[in-house]
Amino acid sequence: MKIGRVVGTVVSTINSPVFDNRKLLLCDLLGTDGRPTGGYTIAVDAVDAGAGEVVLILDEGTGARQIVQQRTAPIRAVIVGIVDEMVVDGALVVAPGM
Amino acid sequence: MKIGRVVGTVVSTINSPVFDNRKLLLCDLLGTDGRPTGGYTIAVDAVDAGAGEVVLILDEGTGARQIVQQRTAPIRAVIVGIVDEMVVDGALVVAPGM
Amino acid sequence: MKIGRVVGTVVSTINSPVFDNRKLLLCDLLGTDGRPTGGYTIAVDAVDAGAGEVVLILDEGTGARQIVQQRTAPIRAVIVGIVDEMVVDGALVVAPGM
Amino acid sequence: MKIGRVVGTVVSTINSPVFDNRKLLLCDLLGTDGRPTGGYTIAVDAVDAGAGEVVLILDEGTGARQIVQQRTAPIRAVIVGIVDEMVVDGALVVAPGM
Amino acid sequence: MKIGRVVGTVVSTINSPVFDNRKLLLCDLLGTDGRPTGGYTIAVDAVDAGAGEVVLILDEGTGARQIVQQRTAPIRAVIVGIVDEMVVDGALVVAPGM
């Protein structure tokens, strides 16, 4: 799993009920220092994440379909949680209000 | 999931019914700035995408086979939607007519 | 899926019937300009591809096992077709005789 | 599989019982020289690993769910063992107390 | 699939019967010139490979579990064969005694 920061949205007409009430969020992938690595992914939002929030991203199709409780869904990456706190080498890298 | 731009076609004689009425499209992968990253993928077209269009690409075998409604199909990447709009950091990166 | 060019063969004693009448081909991965990207993969040949030919490579275990029609097989990449033609930005990049 | 070193923790409110008694650990990926490669992953801890320990990481969803004995779980990477010893080219790279 | 050279061993206490009589081998990944690419993987040995040998590595969980004949096993990469010969562009890159 990776952490990312929500930086945008993608609107696309996709013929699959999994997208009916869910947003596709564009997330910059973050390194262990909390900074963007240059990579990104587009993930289905399963936790109502907002712009700028740091999130935990699962990038695996089977687990992604389990999260949205649909056996068939054309998805691979899903936001499974908002990161409340990340500590690296004893230092807070992500925390509320940072 | 990733976004890409359709830049070409691949013609190959493949012995699988999944390719009977579907094109194989060559897509440049795009970054969050809408520019090519240097990578590409070859995806089965499930939405009748045209040259130059920005598309949403799912690169996962199980979900890809679900989209084309075939249990067995030698595919991994599939175009699941045409991107109507992409907003990054509040700015439109992809929009109709861009 | 990716395109590659067959550049060699790998001979290995593997205890699995999937390899009984099939070759393991070493393929340089090609970019959208038809040139090697520096990466490679070793793929099971399902189409009787020859040295120098440009091929379509599926790199996904489940689809690979479906192509060779074996439920259990220690394979992940398989050559699913010979590329007859590839057009990028309106120009022929791969064609018969090139 | 890869080896990594536990360097931090991630706290996130995730609606899945798989996380009830398990920590999410941030691991620097290590090269064969035992040094960080620059990459990282966030893995579910299945072995009660501590900060600074060198661990074996499995990054595959199906195997990860088997380890935690849950059929449905939004996870992909899991720490499956603490590395007691790693020998490369005849030299000890990881050993107790190093 | 990739080729690698066995360069070391990893000892880890893992609570899974798949590891009872099998070694975890550290393999440098090799390029088509037979030289290390800089990457590596840790693979379960299914063929009794020795230090320095060039091996064929399958890096896919389902196929890996089939090779070791266990439905549940926390593994992803497995050594499926010792490479007896590799020919690239007509030249021997790997051969007995090289």
Coordinates of C-alpha atoms in Angstrom, one line a residue:
Chain A
M1 CA 0.0 0.0 0.0
K2 CA 1.0 3.6 -0.6
I3 CA 0.2 7.0 0.7
G4 CA -1.0 9.8 -1.5
R5 CA -2.4 13.3 -1.4
V6 CA -5.7 14.1 -3.1
V7 CA -4.9 16.7 -5.7
G8 CA -7.7 16.5 -8.3
T9 CA -10.7 14.8 -9.7
V10 CA -11.4 12.9 -12.9
V11 CA -14.8 12.9 -14.6
S12 CA -15.4 10.1 -17.0
T13 CA -18.6 8.4 -18.3
I14 CA -18.0 4.8 -17.3
N15 CA -20.7 2.2 -17.8
S16 CA -20.4 0.5 -14.4
P17 CA -22.6 0.9 -11.3
V18 CA -19.5 1.0 -9.1
F19 CA -19.1 4.7 -10.1
D20 CA -22.6 5.8 -9.5
N21 CA -22.0 7.4 -6.1
R22 CA -18.3 7.4 -6.0
K23 CA -15.7 9.9 -7.2
L24 CA -12.5 9.2 -9.0
L25 CA -9.7 11.1 -7.3
L26 CA -6.3 11.9 -8.6
C27 CA -3.7 11.3 -6.0
D28 CA 0.0 12.3 -6.0
L29 CA 1.9 9.4 -4.5
L30 CA 4.0 10.5 -1.5
G31 CA 7.3 9.3 -0.2
T32 CA 8.2 8.6 3.4
D33 CA 9.1 12.3 3.8
G34 CA 5.5 13.2 2.9
R35 CA 6.6 14.8 -0.4
P36 CA 5.4 13.8 -3.9
T37 CA 7.5 11.2 -5.6
G38 CA 6.4 12.2 -9.1
G39 CA 4.1 9.3 -9.5
Y40 CA 0.3 9.3 -9.3
T41 CA -2.7 7.1 -9.4
I42 CA -6.4 7.5 -10.0
A43 CA -8.3 5.9 -7.2
V44 CA -12.0 5.3 -6.4
D45 CA -12.9 7.1 -3.2
A46 CA -14.4 4.8 -0.6
V47 CA -14.0 7.2 2.4
D48 CA -15.2 10.6 1.2
A49 CA -11.7 12.1 1.1
G50 CA -11.3 15.8 0.4
A51 CA -8.8 17.8 -1.6
G52 CA -5.4 18.0 0.1
E53 CA -6.0 15.1 2.4
V54 CA -3.3 12.4 2.8
V55 CA -4.8 9.0 2.1
L56 CA -3.9 5.3 2.2
I57 CA -4.3 3.8 -1.3
L58 CA -4.7 0.1 -2.0
D59 CA -3.7 -0.7 -5.6
E60 CA -5.0 -4.3 -6.1
G61 CA -8.1 -5.3 -8.0
T62 CA -9.5 -8.0 -5.8
G63 CA -9.2 -6.1 -2.6
A64 CA -10.5 -3.0 -4.3
R65 CA -13.7 -4.8 -5.4
Q66 CA -14.2 -6.1 -1.9
I67 CA -14.0 -2.6 -0.4
V68 CA -16.8 -1.4 -2.7
Q69 CA -18.7 -4.6 -2.2
Q70 CA -19.1 -5.4 -5.8
R71 CA -18.0 -8.7 -7.4
T72 CA -17.5 -7.1 -10.8
A73 CA -16.1 -3.6 -11.0
P74 CA -13.5 -2.1 -13.4
I75 CA -11.3 -0.8 -10.7
R76 CA -7.9 -1.4 -9.3
A77 CA -6.9 1.4 -6.9
V78 CA -9.1 2.5 -4.1
I79 CA -8.7 5.0 -1.2
V80 CA -9.2 2.8 1.9
G81 CA -8.5 5.4 4.6
I82 CA -7.6 8.9 5.5
V83 CA -4.2 9.0 7.2
D84 CA -4.5 10.5 10.6
E85 CA -0.9 10.2 11.5
M86 CA 2.4 9.0 10.0
V87 CA 5.5 8.7 12.1
V88 CA 8.9 8.0 10.4
D89 CA 12.1 7.6 12.4
G90 CA 10.3 9.0 15.4
A91 CA 9.2 12.2 13.7
L92 CA 5.7 13.2 12.7
V93 CA 5.4 13.4 9.0
V94 CA 1.6 13.5 8.7
A95 CA -0.6 14.8 11.5
P96 CA -3.9 16.6 11.8
G97 CA -3.5 20.2 10.7
M98 CA -0.2 19.7 8.9
Chain B
M1 CA -5.9 3.5 -12.9
K2 CA -4.1 5.8 -15.2
I3 CA -5.0 8.3 -17.9
G4 CA -3.6 8.1 -21.4
R5 CA -4.0 9.6 -24.8
V6 CA -4.9 7.4 -27.8
V7 CA -2.0 7.8 -30.3
G8 CA -2.2 4.7 -32.5
T9 CA -3.5 1.3 -33.3
V10 CA -2.0 -2.2 -33.2
V11 CA -3.1 -4.9 -35.7
S12 CA -2.4 -8.4 -34.7
T13 CA -3.9 -11.7 -35.5
I14 CA -4.9 -13.1 -32.2
N15 CA -6.9 -16.3 -31.8
S16 CA -9.4 -15.1 -29.2
P17 CA -13.0 -14.0 -29.7
V18 CA -12.5 -11.0 -27.4
F19 CA -10.7 -9.2 -30.2
D20 CA -13.4 -9.9 -32.9
N21 CA -15.1 -6.5 -32.7
R22 CA -12.6 -4.6 -30.6
K23 CA -9.6 -2.5 -31.5
L24 CA -6.2 -2.6 -29.7
L25 CA -5.3 1.0 -29.1
L26 CA -1.8 2.3 -28.3
C27 CA -2.0 4.9 -25.5
D28 CA 0.7 7.2 -24.3
L29 CA 0.4 7.4 -20.5
L30 CA -0.2 11.0 -19.2
G31 CA 1.0 12.6 -16.0
T32 CA -1.1 14.9 -13.8
D33 CA -0.1 17.8 -16.0
G34 CA -1.7 16.0 -19.0
R35 CA 1.6 15.5 -20.7
P36 CA 3.1 12.1 -21.8
T37 CA 5.2 10.5 -19.1
G38 CA 7.2 8.4 -21.6
G39 CA 5.4 5.2 -20.8
Y40 CA 2.7 3.6 -22.8
T41 CA 0.3 0.7 -22.8
I42 CA -1.7 -1.2 -25.4
A43 CA -5.3 -1.5 -24.3
V44 CA -8.5 -3.1 -25.6
D45 CA -11.0 -0.4 -26.5
A46 CA -14.3 -0.9 -24.7
V47 CA -15.8 2.6 -25.3
D48 CA -15.1 3.3 -29.0
A49 CA -12.4 5.9 -28.2
G50 CA -10.9 7.9 -31.1
A51 CA -7.4 9.1 -31.9
G52 CA -6.3 11.9 -29.7
E53 CA -8.8 11.3 -26.9
V54 CA -7.8 11.2 -23.3
V55 CA -9.0 8.0 -21.7
L56 CA -9.1 6.2 -18.4
I57 CA -7.2 2.9 -18.5
L58 CA -7.6 0.0 -16.2
D59 CA -4.6 -2.2 -16.1
E60 CA -5.8 -5.4 -14.3
G61 CA -6.7 -8.7 -15.9
T62 CA -9.7 -9.7 -13.8
G63 CA -11.4 -6.3 -14.1
A64 CA -10.5 -6.1 -17.8
R65 CA -12.2 -9.5 -18.5
Q66 CA -15.3 -8.3 -16.6
I67 CA -15.6 -5.2 -18.7
V68 CA -15.6 -7.2 -22.0
Q69 CA -17.9 -9.8 -20.4
Q70 CA -15.7 -12.8 -21.2
R71 CA -14.5 -15.2 -18.6
T72 CA -11.4 -16.1 -20.6
A73 CA -9.6 -13.4 -22.6
P74 CA -5.9 -12.8 -23.0
I75 CA -6.1 -9.1 -22.0
R76 CA -4.9 -7.0 -19.1
A77 CA -5.4 -3.4 -20.0
V78 CA -8.7 -1.9 -21.1
I79 CA -10.0 1.5 -21.9
V80 CA -13.0 1.9 -19.5
G81 CA -14.0 5.5 -20.2
I82 CA -13.3 8.7 -22.1
V83 CA -12.1 11.4 -19.7
D84 CA -14.5 14.3 -19.9
E85 CA -12.7 16.5 -17.4
M86 CA -9.7 16.4 -15.2
V87 CA -9.1 19.0 -12.5
V88 CA -5.7 19.2 -10.7
D89 CA -5.1 21.8 -8.0
G90 CA -8.1 23.7 -9.1
A91 CA -7.0 24.0 -12.7
L92 CA -8.6 22.3 -15.7
V93 CA -6.1 19.9 -17.3
V94 CA -8.4 18.0 -19.5
A95 CA -11.7 19.4 -20.8
P96 CA -13.8 19.2 -24.0
G97 CA -12.1 20.9 -26.8
M98 CA -8.6 21.0 -25.2
Chain C
M1 CA -0.1 -5.3 -23.0
K2 CA 3.2 -4.4 -24.5
I3 CA 5.0 -5.0 -27.8
G4 CA 8.4 -6.7 -28.0
R5 CA 10.8 -8.1 -30.5
V6 CA 11.9 -11.7 -30.3
V7 CA 15.7 -11.6 -29.8
G8 CA 16.6 -14.9 -28.2
T9 CA 15.6 -18.2 -26.6
V10 CA 15.9 -19.6 -23.1
V11 CA 16.4 -23.3 -22.5
S12 CA 15.6 -24.5 -19.0
T13 CA 14.5 -27.8 -17.6
I14 CA 11.2 -27.0 -16.0
N15 CA 9.0 -29.7 -14.5
S16 CA 5.6 -28.6 -16.0
P17 CA 3.8 -29.9 -19.0
V18 CA 3.0 -26.4 -20.3
F19 CA 6.6 -26.2 -21.6
D20 CA 6.5 -29.6 -23.5
N21 CA 5.9 -28.2 -26.9
R22 CA 6.4 -24.5 -26.3
K23 CA 9.5 -22.3 -26.5
L24 CA 10.5 -19.7 -24.0
L25 CA 11.4 -16.6 -26.0
L26 CA 13.4 -13.6 -24.8
C27 CA 11.8 -10.4 -26.0
D28 CA 13.2 -6.9 -26.0
L29 CA 10.3 -4.6 -25.0
L30 CA 9.7 -1.9 -27.6
G31 CA 8.5 1.7 -27.2
T32 CA 5.9 3.4 -29.4
D33 CA 8.7 4.3 -31.8
G34 CA 9.4 0.6 -32.3
R35 CA 12.8 0.9 -30.6
P36 CA 13.9 -1.2 -27.6
T37 CA 13.2 0.5 -24.2
G38 CA 15.9 -1.4 -22.4
G39 CA 13.5 -3.7 -20.6
Y40 CA 12.8 -7.3 -21.6
T41 CA 10.6 -10.2 -20.6
I42 CA 10.8 -14.0 -21.1
A43 CA 7.5 -15.2 -22.6
V44 CA 5.9 -18.5 -23.5
D45 CA 5.4 -18.7 -27.2
A46 CA 1.8 -19.4 -28.1
V47 CA 1.9 -18.4 -31.8
D48 CA 5.1 -19.8 -33.2
A49 CA 6.9 -16.5 -33.4
G50 CA 10.3 -16.3 -35.1
A51 CA 13.5 -14.4 -34.3
G52 CA 13.2 -10.7 -35.1
E53 CA 9.4 -10.6 -35.2
V54 CA 7.4 -8.0 -33.4
V55 CA 4.9 -9.5 -31.0
L56 CA 2.2 -8.6 -28.6
I57 CA 2.9 -9.7 -25.1
L58 CA 0.4 -10.3 -22.3
D59 CA 2.0 -10.2 -18.9
E60 CA -0.7 -11.5 -16.6
G61 CA -0.8 -15.0 -15.1
T62 CA -4.5 -15.8 -15.3
G63 CA -4.8 -14.8 -19.0
A64 CA -1.6 -16.5 -19.8
R65 CA -2.8 -19.8 -18.4
Q66 CA -6.1 -19.4 -20.4
I67 CA -4.1 -19.0 -23.6
V68 CA -2.2 -22.2 -23.2
Q69 CA -5.4 -23.9 -21.9
Q70 CA -3.9 -25.2 -18.7
R71 CA -5.4 -24.4 -15.3
T72 CA -2.0 -24.8 -13.6
A73 CA 1.1 -23.5 -15.3
P74 CA 4.1 -21.6 -13.9
I75 CA 3.9 -18.8 -16.4
R76 CA 3.1 -15.2 -16.4
A77 CA 4.0 -13.7 -19.8
V78 CA 2.9 -15.1 -23.1
I79 CA 3.1 -14.1 -26.7
V80 CA -0.5 -13.8 -27.8
G81 CA 0.0 -12.5 -31.4
I82 CA 2.4 -11.4 -34.0
V83 CA 2.0 -7.7 -34.7
D84 CA 1.1 -7.2 -38.4
E85 CA 0.9 -3.4 -38.3
M86 CA 1.4 -0.6 -35.8
V87 CA 0.4 2.9 -36.6
V88 CA 1.4 5.8 -34.2
D89 CA 0.4 9.4 -34.9
G90 CA -0.5 8.4 -38.5
A91 CA 2.9 6.9 -39.3
L92 CA 3.6 3.2 -39.8
V93 CA 6.0 2.0 -37.1
V94 CA 5.6 -1.7 -37.7
A95 CA 4.6 -3.3 -41.0
P96 CA 5.3 -6.4 -43.0
G97 CA 8.9 -6.3 -44.2
M98 CA 10.1 -3.5 -41.9
Chain D
M1 CA 9.4 -10.9 -2.2
K2 CA 11.5 -8.0 -0.9
I3 CA 13.3 -7.1 2.3
G4 CA 12.7 -3.9 4.1
R5 CA 13.4 -2.1 7.4
V6 CA 10.6 -0.9 9.6
V7 CA 11.0 2.8 9.9
G8 CA 7.6 4.1 10.9
T9 CA 3.9 3.6 11.5
V10 CA 0.8 4.8 9.7
V11 CA -2.4 5.4 11.6
S12 CA -5.6 5.5 9.6
T13 CA -9.2 4.8 10.3
I14 CA -10.1 2.0 8.0
N15 CA -13.4 0.2 8.1
S16 CA -12.2 -3.4 8.0
P17 CA -11.7 -5.9 10.8
V18 CA -8.4 -7.0 9.4
F19 CA -6.9 -3.9 11.0
D20 CA -8.4 -4.3 14.4
N21 CA -5.3 -5.8 16.1
R22 CA -2.7 -5.2 13.5
K23 CA -0.4 -2.3 12.8
L24 CA 0.4 -0.7 9.5
L25 CA 4.1 -0.4 9.3
L26 CA 6.1 1.8 6.9
C27 CA 9.1 0.0 5.6
D28 CA 12.0 1.2 3.6
L29 CA 12.8 -1.3 0.9
L30 CA 16.4 -2.6 1.1
G31 CA 18.8 -3.6 -1.6
T32 CA 21.0 -6.7 -1.5
D33 CA 23.6 -4.6 0.3
G34 CA 21.2 -4.0 3.1
R35 CA 20.8 -0.3 2.3
P36 CA 17.6 1.6 1.4
T37 CA 16.8 1.7 -2.3
G38 CA 14.7 4.8 -2.0
G39 CA 11.4 2.9 -2.4
Y40 CA 9.0 2.0 0.4
T41 CA 5.8 0.2 1.1
I42 CA 3.2 0.2 3.8
A43 CA 2.6 -3.3 5.0
V44 CA 0.3 -5.0 7.5
D45 CA 2.3 -6.5 10.4
A46 CA 1.7 -10.2 10.8
V47 CA 4.7 -11.0 13.0
D48 CA 4.8 -8.2 15.6
A49 CA 7.9 -6.6 14.1
G50 CA 9.6 -3.7 15.8
A51 CA 11.1 -0.4 14.7
G52 CA 14.5 -0.9 13.0
E53 CA 14.0 -4.6 12.3
V54 CA 14.7 -6.1 8.9
V55 CA 11.6 -7.9 7.5
L56 CA 10.5 -10.1 4.6
I57 CA 7.6 -8.4 2.8
L58 CA 5.1 -10.2 0.5
D59 CA 3.5 -7.8 -1.8
E60 CA 0.6 -9.8 -3.3
G61 CA -3.0 -9.5 -2.3
T62 CA -4.1 -13.2 -2.3
G63 CA -1.2 -14.4 -0.3
A64 CA -1.5 -11.4 2.1
R65 CA -5.2 -12.3 2.8
Q66 CA -4.2 -15.9 3.4
I67 CA -1.6 -14.8 6.0
V68 CA -4.2 -12.8 8.0
Q69 CA -6.7 -15.6 7.5
Q70 CA -9.4 -13.3 6.1
R71 CA -11.1 -13.9 2.8
T72 CA -11.9 -10.3 2.3
A73 CA -9.4 -7.7 3.4
P74 CA -8.2 -4.5 1.7
I75 CA -4.5 -5.3 1.9
R76 CA -1.8 -6.1 -0.5
A77 CA 1.5 -6.0 1.4
V78 CA 2.2 -7.9 4.5
I79 CA 5.2 -8.6 6.7
V80 CA 5.6 -12.4 6.8
G81 CA 8.8 -12.8 8.7
I82 CA 11.6 -11.1 10.6
V83 CA 14.9 -11.7 8.7
D84 CA 17.3 -13.5 11.0
E85 CA 20.2 -13.6 8.6
M86 CA 20.9 -12.6 5.0
V87 CA 24.1 -13.8 3.3
V88 CA 25.1 -12.3 -0.1
D89 CA 28.2 -13.5 -2.0
G90 CA 29.3 -15.2 1.2
A91 CA 29.2 -12.1 3.4
L92 CA 26.7 -11.5 6.2
V93 CA 24.5 -8.5 5.3
V94 CA 21.9 -9.0 8.0
A95 CA 22.5 -10.8 11.3
P96 CA 21.3 -10.5 14.9
G97 CA 22.7 -7.4 16.5
M98 CA 23.8 -5.7 13.2
Chain E
M1 CA 9.4 -14.1 -16.4
K2 CA 12.9 -13.0 -15.6
I3 CA 16.3 -14.5 -15.3
G4 CA 18.4 -14.1 -12.2
R5 CA 21.6 -15.3 -10.6
V6 CA 21.5 -16.8 -7.2
V7 CA 23.7 -14.7 -5.0
G8 CA 22.6 -15.3 -1.5
T9 CA 20.2 -16.8 1.1
V10 CA 17.7 -15.3 3.4
V11 CA 16.8 -16.9 6.7
S12 CA 13.6 -15.9 8.3
T13 CA 11.2 -17.6 10.7
I14 CA 8.0 -17.7 8.8
N15 CA 4.9 -19.5 10.1
S16 CA 3.9 -21.4 7.0
P17 CA 4.6 -25.0 6.0
V18 CA 5.6 -24.0 2.4
F19 CA 9.0 -23.0 3.9
D20 CA 9.6 -26.2 5.8
N21 CA 11.9 -27.8 3.2
R22 CA 12.5 -24.9 0.9
K23 CA 15.1 -22.2 0.8
L24 CA 14.6 -18.5 0.2
L25 CA 17.2 -17.5 -2.3
L26 CA 18.3 -14.0 -3.1
C27 CA 18.7 -13.5 -6.8
D28 CA 20.2 -10.6 -8.8
L29 CA 18.0 -9.9 -11.8
L30 CA 20.0 -10.2 -15.0
G31 CA 19.5 -8.3 -18.3
T32 CA 19.6 -9.9 -21.8
D33 CA 23.4 -9.5 -21.7
G34 CA 23.6 -11.7 -18.6
R35 CA 24.7 -8.9 -16.4
P36 CA 22.9 -7.7 -13.2
T37 CA 20.4 -4.9 -13.8
G38 CA 20.6 -3.6 -10.3
G39 CA 17.3 -5.1 -9.2
Y40 CA 16.8 -8.3 -7.2
T41 CA 14.1 -10.5 -5.9
I42 CA 13.8 -13.1 -3.1
A43 CA 12.4 -16.3 -4.5
V44 CA 11.4 -19.7 -3.1
D45 CA 13.6 -22.4 -4.5
A46 CA 11.6 -25.1 -6.2
V47 CA 14.5 -26.7 -8.1
D48 CA 17.4 -27.0 -5.7
A49 CA 19.4 -24.2 -7.3
G50 CA 22.9 -23.5 -6.1
A51 CA 24.9 -20.3 -5.5
G52 CA 26.0 -18.7 -8.8
E53 CA 23.5 -20.5 -11.0
V54 CA 21.4 -18.7 -13.5
V55 CA 17.7 -19.4 -12.9
L56 CA 14.3 -18.6 -14.4
I57 CA 12.1 -16.7 -11.9
L58 CA 8.3 -16.6 -12.0
D59 CA 7.0 -13.6 -10.1
E60 CA 3.3 -14.3 -9.8
G61 CA 1.5 -15.6 -6.7
T62 CA -1.0 -18.0 -8.2
G63 CA 1.5 -19.7 -10.4
A64 CA 4.0 -19.8 -7.5
R65 CA 1.5 -21.5 -5.2
Q66 CA 0.8 -24.1 -8.0
I67 CA 4.5 -24.9 -8.3
V68 CA 4.9 -25.7 -4.6
Q69 CA 1.5 -27.5 -4.7
Q70 CA 0.0 -25.6 -1.8
R71 CA -3.3 -23.7 -2.1
T72 CA -2.3 -21.2 0.6
A73 CA 1.3 -20.0 0.8
P74 CA 2.6 -16.5 1.4
I75 CA 4.9 -16.5 -1.6
R76 CA 5.0 -14.6 -4.9
A77 CA 8.3 -15.3 -6.6
V78 CA 9.6 -18.8 -7.2
I79 CA 12.6 -20.3 -9.0
V80 CA 11.0 -22.6 -11.6
G81 CA 14.1 -23.8 -13.5
I82 CA 17.8 -23.6 -13.9
V83 CA 18.7 -21.9 -17.2
D84 CA 20.8 -24.3 -19.3
E85 CA 21.3 -22.0 -22.2
M86 CA 20.3 -18.5 -23.3
V87 CA 20.9 -17.3 -26.8
V88 CA 20.5 -13.6 -27.6
D89 CA 20.9 -12.3 -31.2
G90 CA 22.7 -15.6 -32.1
A91 CA 25.2 -15.4 -29.3
L92 CA 25.4 -17.7 -26.3
V93 CA 24.9 -15.5 -23.2
V94 CA 24.4 -18.4 -20.7
A95 CA 25.8 -21.9 -21.2
P96 CA 27.1 -24.7 -19.0
G97 CA 30.4 -23.7 -17.5
M98 CA 30.1 -20.0 -18.3

